[in-house]
């Protein structure tokens, strides 16, 4: 089943989904019809014309949803994946479940970029979409380094949320909060500001050259890197071959989307996973370094201190 949403300030995803399935909404919420699965879609209007759509669902059928965001829509989109991903790791006789390093991620893209998403059957998903009119986006970001992004045409960029911001966003989206209350709207606006700051802090401005297939390939690259956090980074040539692009395109497209080189991004995710393992006490420093593919614990400890500012024995600091 396929369906395309129109991204525009005069309509909402909630309205379009309601019309597509012939299901009425109640309190700005659409309940997934039982023959499709379970879950809901909520619409949370914010000040300055910002639209927020919060999806939480599990479907019994494959469903493909695309977003058509033409260049003249004037809508900047911030798509956030809050779906739980778990890494399973066996340490001795103990089975551990570790949240994916780096937490969930967010993609910011400009008018002129379409999107596409496909669900797996009977897998739980949670996704949030913020849509900003162009004037609002410009008004909310004057102190950030995003003014150049507004003038370069279509762009697409990715950032990790981190556990602290992910928790704040989940709390702000709590279904028991009234969608028009000051507390919820204020909390969501704070989260928006923190997310935009993350994009502003990127080392590299995104390129307008990436197309949707390029973005999908780079998200595949991210998954490849995640699979190898408990080992060593594969050779660039092998990664490029797996996603069917050249080594030079792999490196340039990755830096454009993720804001950093592939190696530095991989190392940061590995260290974040290391921090979780240290906090969870899954083994000694030497055992954790071995599990993460380091040949000696001294090298691991030096990299850990470089990333966190303290050695593993003193983490978390304070």
Tab-separated table of C-alpha atoms in Angstrom:
chain	number	residue	atom	x	y	z
A	1	UNK	CA	0.000	0.000	0.000
A	2	UNK	CA	1.359	3.400	-0.973
A	3	UNK	CA	0.342	6.924	-0.051
A	4	UNK	CA	1.902	10.335	-0.596
A	5	UNK	CA	1.451	13.328	1.689
A	6	UNK	CA	1.462	16.893	0.479
A	7	UNK	CA	3.720	19.133	2.571
A	8	UNK	CA	2.074	22.562	2.678
A	9	UNK	CA	1.189	25.180	5.330
A	10	UNK	CA	-2.503	24.966	4.407
A	11	UNK	CA	-2.926	21.272	5.191
A	12	UNK	CA	-1.773	18.782	7.816
A	13	UNK	CA	-0.716	15.153	7.675
A	14	UNK	CA	-3.538	14.384	10.087
A	15	UNK	CA	-6.153	15.786	7.676
A	16	UNK	CA	-4.707	13.869	4.744
A	17	UNK	CA	-4.452	10.581	6.640
A	18	UNK	CA	-8.019	10.965	7.893
A	19	UNK	CA	-9.274	11.503	4.348
A	20	UNK	CA	-7.162	8.655	2.953
A	21	UNK	CA	-8.540	6.050	5.391
A	22	UNK	CA	-11.983	7.541	5.895
A	23	UNK	CA	-11.395	7.612	9.641
A	24	UNK	CA	-12.556	10.628	11.685
A	25	UNK	CA	-10.250	12.306	14.148
A	26	UNK	CA	-10.909	13.087	17.789
A	27	UNK	CA	-8.974	15.677	19.801
A	28	UNK	CA	-6.469	16.054	16.958
A	29	UNK	CA	-5.803	12.298	17.014
A	30	UNK	CA	-6.377	9.585	14.411
A	31	UNK	CA	-6.532	6.006	15.677
A	32	UNK	CA	-5.077	3.409	13.282
A	33	UNK	CA	-7.906	1.192	11.940
A	34	UNK	CA	-7.740	-2.341	13.443
A	35	UNK	CA	-7.489	-3.998	10.020
A	36	UNK	CA	-4.204	-2.142	9.449
A	37	UNK	CA	-2.659	-2.469	12.895
A	38	UNK	CA	-2.630	-0.446	16.089
A	39	UNK	CA	-1.458	2.949	17.244
A	40	UNK	CA	-2.222	6.558	16.462
A	41	UNK	CA	-1.224	9.824	14.799
A	42	UNK	CA	-1.496	13.086	16.755
A	43	UNK	CA	-1.323	16.651	15.509
A	44	UNK	CA	0.157	19.211	17.920
A	45	UNK	CA	-0.040	22.805	16.641
A	46	UNK	CA	2.691	25.133	17.929
A	47	UNK	CA	3.119	28.915	17.757
A	48	UNK	CA	4.509	30.568	14.605
A	49	UNK	CA	2.597	28.149	12.363
A	50	UNK	CA	4.768	25.148	13.301
A	51	UNK	CA	3.065	21.810	12.667
A	52	UNK	CA	3.989	18.784	14.798
A	53	UNK	CA	2.848	15.279	13.882
A	54	UNK	CA	3.566	12.438	16.295
A	55	UNK	CA	3.200	8.862	15.006
A	56	UNK	CA	3.259	5.771	17.207
A	57	UNK	CA	2.138	2.567	15.512
A	58	UNK	CA	2.623	-1.104	14.649
A	59	UNK	CA	1.212	-2.221	11.285
A	60	UNK	CA	0.114	-5.619	10.018
A	61	UNK	CA	0.778	-4.720	6.390
A	62	UNK	CA	3.639	-3.093	4.550
A	63	UNK	CA	2.886	0.570	4.043
A	64	UNK	CA	4.901	3.127	2.101
A	65	UNK	CA	4.395	6.828	2.814
A	66	UNK	CA	6.089	9.598	0.863
A	67	UNK	CA	6.155	13.312	1.486
A	68	UNK	CA	5.994	15.657	-1.498
A	69	UNK	CA	7.681	18.910	-0.491
A	70	UNK	CA	8.010	21.047	-3.642
A	71	UNK	CA	10.395	23.985	-3.775
A	72	UNK	CA	7.529	26.468	-3.576
A	73	UNK	CA	5.962	24.932	-0.437
A	74	UNK	CA	8.108	27.106	1.827
A	75	UNK	CA	8.140	24.309	4.437
A	76	UNK	CA	11.283	23.171	6.265
A	77	UNK	CA	10.931	19.666	7.702
A	78	UNK	CA	12.526	18.154	10.793
A	79	UNK	CA	11.945	14.386	10.889
A	80	UNK	CA	12.875	12.589	14.117
A	81	UNK	CA	13.086	8.827	14.603
A	82	UNK	CA	12.250	7.769	18.167
A	83	UNK	CA	11.775	4.094	17.322
A	84	UNK	CA	13.676	1.829	19.689
A	85	UNK	CA	16.617	0.011	18.128
A	86	UNK	CA	18.416	-2.550	20.261
A	87	UNK	CA	21.862	-4.065	19.885
A	88	UNK	CA	22.061	-7.576	21.351
A	89	UNK	CA	25.467	-8.515	22.718
A	90	UNK	CA	26.572	-11.666	24.530
A	91	UNK	CA	29.195	-11.224	27.218
A	92	UNK	CA	30.086	-14.589	28.690
A	93	UNK	CA	26.824	-16.306	29.567
A	94	UNK	CA	24.966	-13.016	29.937
A	95	UNK	CA	22.768	-11.524	27.233
A	96	UNK	CA	22.854	-7.733	27.221
A	97	UNK	CA	20.565	-5.332	25.428
A	98	UNK	CA	22.215	-2.019	24.615
A	99	UNK	CA	20.398	0.922	23.069
A	100	UNK	CA	21.868	1.839	19.719
A	101	UNK	CA	24.881	4.103	20.227
A	102	UNK	CA	24.127	7.757	19.716
A	103	UNK	CA	20.426	7.426	20.372
A	104	UNK	CA	17.867	8.229	17.703
A	105	UNK	CA	18.415	10.693	14.895
A	106	UNK	CA	16.865	13.709	13.180
A	107	UNK	CA	16.887	14.813	9.532
A	108	UNK	CA	16.406	18.465	8.594
A	109	UNK	CA	15.560	19.212	4.983
A	110	UNK	CA	14.453	22.199	2.951
A	111	UNK	CA	11.694	22.750	0.393
A	112	UNK	CA	12.533	20.878	-2.776
A	113	UNK	CA	13.345	17.629	-0.965
A	114	UNK	CA	10.813	14.816	-1.051
A	115	UNK	CA	10.898	11.975	1.478
A	116	UNK	CA	9.987	8.322	1.502
A	117	UNK	CA	9.404	5.835	4.321
A	118	UNK	CA	8.553	2.147	4.487
A	119	UNK	CA	7.574	0.153	7.570
A	120	UNK	CA	8.372	-3.435	8.482
A	121	UNK	CA	5.403	-5.581	9.388
A	122	UNK	CA	4.663	-5.875	13.140
A	123	UNK	CA	7.567	-3.636	14.145
A	124	UNK	CA	6.904	-0.761	16.552
A	125	UNK	CA	7.611	2.724	15.207
A	126	UNK	CA	7.601	6.175	16.728
A	127	UNK	CA	8.301	9.168	14.508
A	128	UNK	CA	7.890	12.930	14.919
A	129	UNK	CA	7.633	15.535	12.146
A	130	UNK	CA	8.115	19.266	12.731
A	131	UNK	CA	7.163	21.485	9.779
A	132	UNK	CA	8.278	25.139	9.753
A	133	UNK	CA	7.098	27.824	7.323
A	134	UNK	CA	10.158	29.493	5.808
A	135	UNK	CA	9.519	32.827	7.539
A	136	UNK	CA	9.281	31.025	10.896
A	137	UNK	CA	12.471	29.093	10.282
A	138	UNK	CA	14.312	32.314	9.486
A	139	UNK	CA	12.792	34.076	12.522
A	140	UNK	CA	13.749	31.323	14.979
A	141	UNK	CA	17.360	30.871	13.843
A	142	UNK	CA	19.014	34.340	13.571
A	143	UNK	CA	21.612	33.573	16.252
A	144	UNK	CA	22.457	30.162	14.775
A	145	UNK	CA	24.759	29.414	11.880
A	146	UNK	CA	21.858	28.431	9.660
A	147	UNK	CA	21.390	31.630	7.655
A	148	UNK	CA	23.589	30.257	4.874
A	149	UNK	CA	21.456	27.137	4.721
A	150	UNK	CA	18.368	29.212	3.902
A	151	UNK	CA	19.996	30.736	0.827
A	152	UNK	CA	21.561	27.691	-0.793
A	153	UNK	CA	18.404	26.002	-2.053
A	154	UNK	CA	17.416	22.409	-1.218
A	155	UNK	CA	19.548	20.709	1.438
A	156	UNK	CA	19.350	17.723	3.755
A	157	UNK	CA	21.291	17.155	7.001
A	158	UNK	CA	21.314	14.553	9.778
A	159	UNK	CA	22.176	14.733	13.490
A	160	UNK	CA	22.039	12.407	16.476
A	161	UNK	CA	19.725	13.415	19.339
A	162	UNK	CA	21.709	12.075	22.260
A	163	UNK	CA	20.010	10.490	25.267
A	164	UNK	CA	19.326	13.700	27.199
A	165	UNK	CA	17.502	15.461	24.365
A	166	UNK	CA	15.705	12.260	23.405
A	167	UNK	CA	14.353	12.014	26.966
A	168	UNK	CA	13.267	15.667	26.947
A	169	UNK	CA	11.460	15.200	23.656
A	170	UNK	CA	9.684	12.058	24.851
A	171	UNK	CA	8.543	13.876	27.990
A	172	UNK	CA	7.298	16.831	25.920
A	173	UNK	CA	5.316	14.457	23.689
A	174	UNK	CA	3.666	12.571	26.566
A	175	UNK	CA	0.094	11.746	25.460
A	176	UNK	CA	-1.329	12.690	28.868
A	177	UNK	CA	-0.287	16.328	28.372
A	178	UNK	CA	-2.887	18.613	26.838
A	179	UNK	CA	-1.771	19.468	23.279
A	180	UNK	CA	-2.688	23.148	23.669
A	181	UNK	CA	-1.228	23.586	27.138
A	182	UNK	CA	1.553	26.079	27.759
A	183	UNK	CA	3.661	23.376	29.392
A	184	UNK	CA	3.625	21.079	26.361
A	185	UNK	CA	4.042	23.825	23.781
A	186	UNK	CA	6.861	25.415	25.758
A	187	UNK	CA	8.646	22.064	26.209
A	188	UNK	CA	8.390	21.261	22.509
A	189	UNK	CA	9.694	24.687	21.508
A	190	UNK	CA	12.707	24.186	23.815
A	191	UNK	CA	13.377	20.835	22.139
A	192	UNK	CA	13.144	22.466	18.711
A	193	UNK	CA	15.689	25.070	19.756
A	194	UNK	CA	18.098	22.414	21.022
A	195	UNK	CA	17.722	20.381	17.842
A	196	UNK	CA	18.428	23.362	15.610
A	197	UNK	CA	21.466	24.152	17.750
A	198	UNK	CA	22.791	20.664	17.022
A	199	UNK	CA	22.573	21.344	13.305
A	200	UNK	CA	24.211	24.724	13.802
A	201	UNK	CA	27.131	23.032	15.604
A	202	UNK	CA	27.956	20.806	12.633
A	203	UNK	CA	31.469	21.016	11.266
A	204	UNK	CA	30.320	21.106	7.644
A	205	UNK	CA	27.429	22.831	5.889
A	206	UNK	CA	25.269	20.372	3.930
A	207	UNK	CA	25.471	20.203	0.160
A	208	UNK	CA	22.470	20.749	-2.076
A	209	UNK	CA	23.729	18.030	-4.420
A	210	UNK	CA	22.311	15.053	-2.489
A	211	UNK	CA	19.293	13.353	-3.994
A	212	UNK	CA	16.918	10.969	-2.228
A	213	UNK	CA	18.785	7.832	-3.446
A	214	UNK	CA	22.044	9.379	-2.155
A	215	UNK	CA	20.473	9.984	1.269
A	216	UNK	CA	19.089	6.438	1.413
A	217	UNK	CA	22.548	5.036	0.592
A	218	UNK	CA	24.178	7.090	3.328
A	219	UNK	CA	21.617	5.869	5.847
A	220	UNK	CA	22.646	2.355	4.771
A	221	UNK	CA	26.245	3.366	5.458
A	222	UNK	CA	25.203	4.492	8.957
A	223	UNK	CA	23.694	1.048	9.547
A	224	UNK	CA	26.909	-0.603	8.338
A	225	UNK	CA	28.920	1.472	10.801
A	226	UNK	CA	26.508	0.563	13.606
A	227	UNK	CA	26.904	-3.155	12.858
A	228	UNK	CA	30.654	-2.825	13.276
A	229	UNK	CA	30.771	-0.858	16.543
A	230	UNK	CA	31.776	-4.077	18.330
A	231	UNK	CA	34.762	-4.497	16.037
A	232	UNK	CA	36.757	-2.501	13.520
A	233	UNK	CA	35.713	-0.046	10.851
A	234	UNK	CA	35.548	-1.798	7.462
A	235	UNK	CA	37.748	-0.490	4.669
A	236	UNK	CA	36.268	2.458	2.772
A	237	UNK	CA	36.499	0.452	-0.442
A	238	UNK	CA	34.401	-2.347	1.080
A	239	UNK	CA	31.729	0.069	2.372
A	240	UNK	CA	31.569	1.835	-0.999
A	241	UNK	CA	31.224	-1.500	-2.778
A	242	UNK	CA	28.407	-2.594	-0.465
A	243	UNK	CA	26.307	0.513	-1.239
A	244	UNK	CA	27.328	0.602	-4.932
A	245	UNK	CA	29.064	3.981	-5.097
A	246	UNK	CA	32.632	5.201	-5.524
A	247	UNK	CA	34.927	5.771	-2.544
A	248	UNK	CA	35.104	9.514	-3.260
A	249	UNK	CA	31.308	9.843	-3.446
A	250	UNK	CA	30.965	7.816	-0.249
A	251	UNK	CA	33.215	10.231	1.633
A	252	UNK	CA	31.759	13.463	0.226
A	253	UNK	CA	28.097	12.458	0.552
A	254	UNK	CA	28.596	11.175	4.098
A	255	UNK	CA	30.222	14.435	5.204
A	256	UNK	CA	27.432	16.444	3.571
A	257	UNK	CA	24.620	14.518	5.289
A	258	UNK	CA	26.210	13.822	8.689
A	259	UNK	CA	28.388	16.905	9.057
A	260	UNK	CA	31.615	15.009	9.768
A	261	UNK	CA	33.966	12.512	8.176
A	262	UNK	CA	32.924	8.881	8.169
A	263	UNK	CA	35.803	7.884	10.454
A	264	UNK	CA	35.180	10.605	13.073
A	265	UNK	CA	31.460	9.839	13.066
A	266	UNK	CA	32.148	6.121	13.561
A	267	UNK	CA	34.617	6.785	16.366
A	268	UNK	CA	32.157	9.081	18.190
A	269	UNK	CA	29.421	6.424	18.033
A	270	UNK	CA	31.850	3.764	19.272
A	271	UNK	CA	32.835	5.953	22.230
A	272	UNK	CA	29.201	6.650	23.094
A	273	UNK	CA	28.560	2.912	23.100
A	274	UNK	CA	31.678	2.470	25.262
A	275	UNK	CA	30.308	5.014	27.732
A	276	UNK	CA	27.062	3.051	28.034
A	277	UNK	CA	28.939	-0.187	28.581
A	278	UNK	CA	31.083	1.395	31.297
A	279	UNK	CA	28.006	2.796	33.073
A	280	UNK	CA	26.207	-0.556	32.838
A	281	UNK	CA	29.259	-2.307	34.245
A	282	UNK	CA	29.314	-5.033	31.598
A	283	UNK	CA	32.986	-5.805	32.277
A	284	UNK	CA	36.369	-4.411	33.183
A	285	UNK	CA	37.993	-1.700	31.065
A	286	UNK	CA	40.155	-4.373	29.430
A	287	UNK	CA	37.109	-6.547	28.664
A	288	UNK	CA	35.127	-3.635	27.209
A	289	UNK	CA	38.072	-2.537	25.065
A	290	UNK	CA	38.375	-6.081	23.713
A	291	UNK	CA	34.633	-6.253	22.965
A	292	UNK	CA	34.914	-3.013	20.974
A	293	UNK	CA	37.780	-4.248	18.854
A	294	UNK	CA	40.780	-2.571	20.517
A	295	UNK	CA	44.057	-4.479	20.556
A	296	UNK	CA	44.998	-3.061	23.980
A	297	UNK	CA	43.159	-1.279	26.770
A	298	UNK	CA	45.637	1.621	26.897
A	299	UNK	CA	44.675	2.673	23.372
A	300	UNK	CA	40.987	2.371	24.276
A	301	UNK	CA	41.394	4.395	27.495
A	302	UNK	CA	43.267	7.158	25.657
A	303	UNK	CA	40.522	7.427	23.033
A	304	UNK	CA	37.843	7.316	25.730
A	305	UNK	CA	39.483	10.201	27.634
A	306	UNK	CA	39.855	12.216	24.433
A	307	UNK	CA	36.127	11.861	23.764
A	308	UNK	CA	34.693	12.254	27.296
A	309	UNK	CA	37.434	14.239	29.033
A	310	UNK	CA	37.928	11.580	31.711
A	311	UNK	CA	39.273	7.996	31.630
A	312	UNK	CA	36.839	5.052	31.890
A	313	UNK	CA	37.653	4.612	35.580
A	314	UNK	CA	36.262	8.105	36.312
A	315	UNK	CA	33.239	7.988	34.010
A	316	UNK	CA	30.687	9.439	34.373
A	317	UNK	CA	32.408	12.484	35.781
A	318	UNK	CA	30.873	14.197	38.840
